[in-house]
mmCIF file of C-alpha atoms in Angstrom:
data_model
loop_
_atom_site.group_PDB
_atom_site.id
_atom_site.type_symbol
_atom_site.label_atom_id
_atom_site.label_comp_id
_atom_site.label_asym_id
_atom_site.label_seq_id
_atom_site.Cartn_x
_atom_site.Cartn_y
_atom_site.Cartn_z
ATOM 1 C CA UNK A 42 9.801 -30.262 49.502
ATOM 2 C CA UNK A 43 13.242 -31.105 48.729
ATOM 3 C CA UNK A 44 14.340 -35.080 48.415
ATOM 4 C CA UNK A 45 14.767 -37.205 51.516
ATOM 5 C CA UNK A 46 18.423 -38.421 51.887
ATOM 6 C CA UNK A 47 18.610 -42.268 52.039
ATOM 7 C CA UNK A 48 22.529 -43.521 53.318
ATOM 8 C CA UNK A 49 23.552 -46.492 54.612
ATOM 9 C CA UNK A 50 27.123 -48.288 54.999
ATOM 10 C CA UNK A 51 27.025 -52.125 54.343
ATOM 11 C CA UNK A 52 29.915 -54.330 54.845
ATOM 12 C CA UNK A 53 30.108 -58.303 54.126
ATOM 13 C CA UNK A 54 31.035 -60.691 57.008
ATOM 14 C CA UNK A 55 33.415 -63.342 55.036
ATOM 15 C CA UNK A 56 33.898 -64.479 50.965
ATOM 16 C CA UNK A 57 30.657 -64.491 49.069
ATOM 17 C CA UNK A 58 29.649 -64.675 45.855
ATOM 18 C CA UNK A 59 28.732 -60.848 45.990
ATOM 19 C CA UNK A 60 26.674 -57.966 48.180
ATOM 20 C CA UNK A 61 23.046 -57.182 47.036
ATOM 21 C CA UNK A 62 21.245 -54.247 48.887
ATOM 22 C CA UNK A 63 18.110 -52.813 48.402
ATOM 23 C CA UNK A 64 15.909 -49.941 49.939
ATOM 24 C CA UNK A 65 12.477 -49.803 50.358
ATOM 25 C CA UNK A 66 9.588 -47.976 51.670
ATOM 26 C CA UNK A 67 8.001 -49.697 54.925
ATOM 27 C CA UNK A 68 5.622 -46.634 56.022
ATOM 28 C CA UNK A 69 4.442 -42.869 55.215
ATOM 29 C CA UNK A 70 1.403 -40.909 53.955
ATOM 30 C CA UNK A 71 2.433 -41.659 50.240
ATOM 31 C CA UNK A 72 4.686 -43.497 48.366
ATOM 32 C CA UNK A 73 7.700 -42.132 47.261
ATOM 33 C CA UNK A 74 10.239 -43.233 44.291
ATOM 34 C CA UNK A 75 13.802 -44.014 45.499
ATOM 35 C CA UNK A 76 16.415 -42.592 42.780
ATOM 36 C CA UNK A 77 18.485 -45.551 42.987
ATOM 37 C CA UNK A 78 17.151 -48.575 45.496
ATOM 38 C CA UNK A 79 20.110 -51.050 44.990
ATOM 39 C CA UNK A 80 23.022 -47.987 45.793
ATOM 40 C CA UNK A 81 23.834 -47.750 49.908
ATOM 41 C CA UNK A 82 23.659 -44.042 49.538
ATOM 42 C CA UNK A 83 20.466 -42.349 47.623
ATOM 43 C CA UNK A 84 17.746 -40.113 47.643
ATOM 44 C CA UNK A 85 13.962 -40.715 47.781
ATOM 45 C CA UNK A 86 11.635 -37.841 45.848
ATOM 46 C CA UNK A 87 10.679 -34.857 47.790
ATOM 47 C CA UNK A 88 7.592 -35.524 49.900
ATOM 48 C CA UNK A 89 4.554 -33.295 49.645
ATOM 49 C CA UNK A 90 2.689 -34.301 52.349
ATOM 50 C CA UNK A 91 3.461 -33.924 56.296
ATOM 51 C CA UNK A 92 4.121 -36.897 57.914
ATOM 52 C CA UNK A 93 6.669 -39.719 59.183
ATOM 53 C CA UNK A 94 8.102 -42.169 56.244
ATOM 54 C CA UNK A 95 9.925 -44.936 56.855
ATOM 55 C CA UNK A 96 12.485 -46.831 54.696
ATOM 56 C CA UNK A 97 14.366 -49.799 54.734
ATOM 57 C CA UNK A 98 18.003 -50.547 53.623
ATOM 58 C CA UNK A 99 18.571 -54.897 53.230
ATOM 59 C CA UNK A 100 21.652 -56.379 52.546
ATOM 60 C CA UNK A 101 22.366 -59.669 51.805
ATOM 61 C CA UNK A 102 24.761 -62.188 50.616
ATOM 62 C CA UNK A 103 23.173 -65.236 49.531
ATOM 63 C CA UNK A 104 23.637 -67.072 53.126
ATOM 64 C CA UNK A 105 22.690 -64.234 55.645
ATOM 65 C CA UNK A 106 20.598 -61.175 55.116
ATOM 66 C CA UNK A 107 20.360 -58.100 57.627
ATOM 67 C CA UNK A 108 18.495 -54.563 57.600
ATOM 68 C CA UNK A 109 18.593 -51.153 59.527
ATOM 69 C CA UNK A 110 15.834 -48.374 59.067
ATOM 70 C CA UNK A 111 15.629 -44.845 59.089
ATOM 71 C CA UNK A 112 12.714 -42.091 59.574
ATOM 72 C CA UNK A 113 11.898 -38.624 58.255
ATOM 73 C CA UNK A 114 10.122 -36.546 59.977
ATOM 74 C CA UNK A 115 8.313 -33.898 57.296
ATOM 75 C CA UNK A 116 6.373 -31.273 58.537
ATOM 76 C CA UNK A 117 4.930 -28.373 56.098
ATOM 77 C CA UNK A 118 7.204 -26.707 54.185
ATOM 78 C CA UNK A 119 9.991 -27.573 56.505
ATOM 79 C CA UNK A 120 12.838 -29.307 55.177
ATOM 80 C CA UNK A 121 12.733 -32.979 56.477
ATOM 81 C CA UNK A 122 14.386 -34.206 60.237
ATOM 82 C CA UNK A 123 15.917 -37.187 60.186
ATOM 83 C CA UNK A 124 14.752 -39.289 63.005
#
């Protein structure tokens, strides 16, 4: 399989003391290492097994905190859909 894109764009709503972000996996047939989880734009490793994998981007600023999600679709030895 070939690695499973991970981008997100994350923008802060007034002066903080900084931006964190993170990504994690919330679902699929087997966990998969992301290359970088604290970067907005990554890469998870290449899934082997068919299924749908889920993974969650969270930002937060130390007074509000907000996510968005996104799904792969990965079927044989197709490359993945993005969903």
């Amino acid at each position: 399989g070939v690695p499973l894109p991970l981008a997100g764009a994350v923008t802060d709503d007034g002066p903080t003391s900084g931006l964190a972000l993170v990504w994690s996996q919330r679902s699929g047939p087997r966990i998969l290492a992301i290359s970088d989880p604290v970067a907005a734009e990554t890469t998870a490793a290449a899934a082997q097994e068919p299924g749908q994998y889920r993974f969650r981007l969270t930002a937060g600023d130390g007074t509000s905190r907000s996510f968005a999600e996104v799904e792969h679709q990965v079927s044989g030895s197709e490359a993945p859909v993005l969903t």
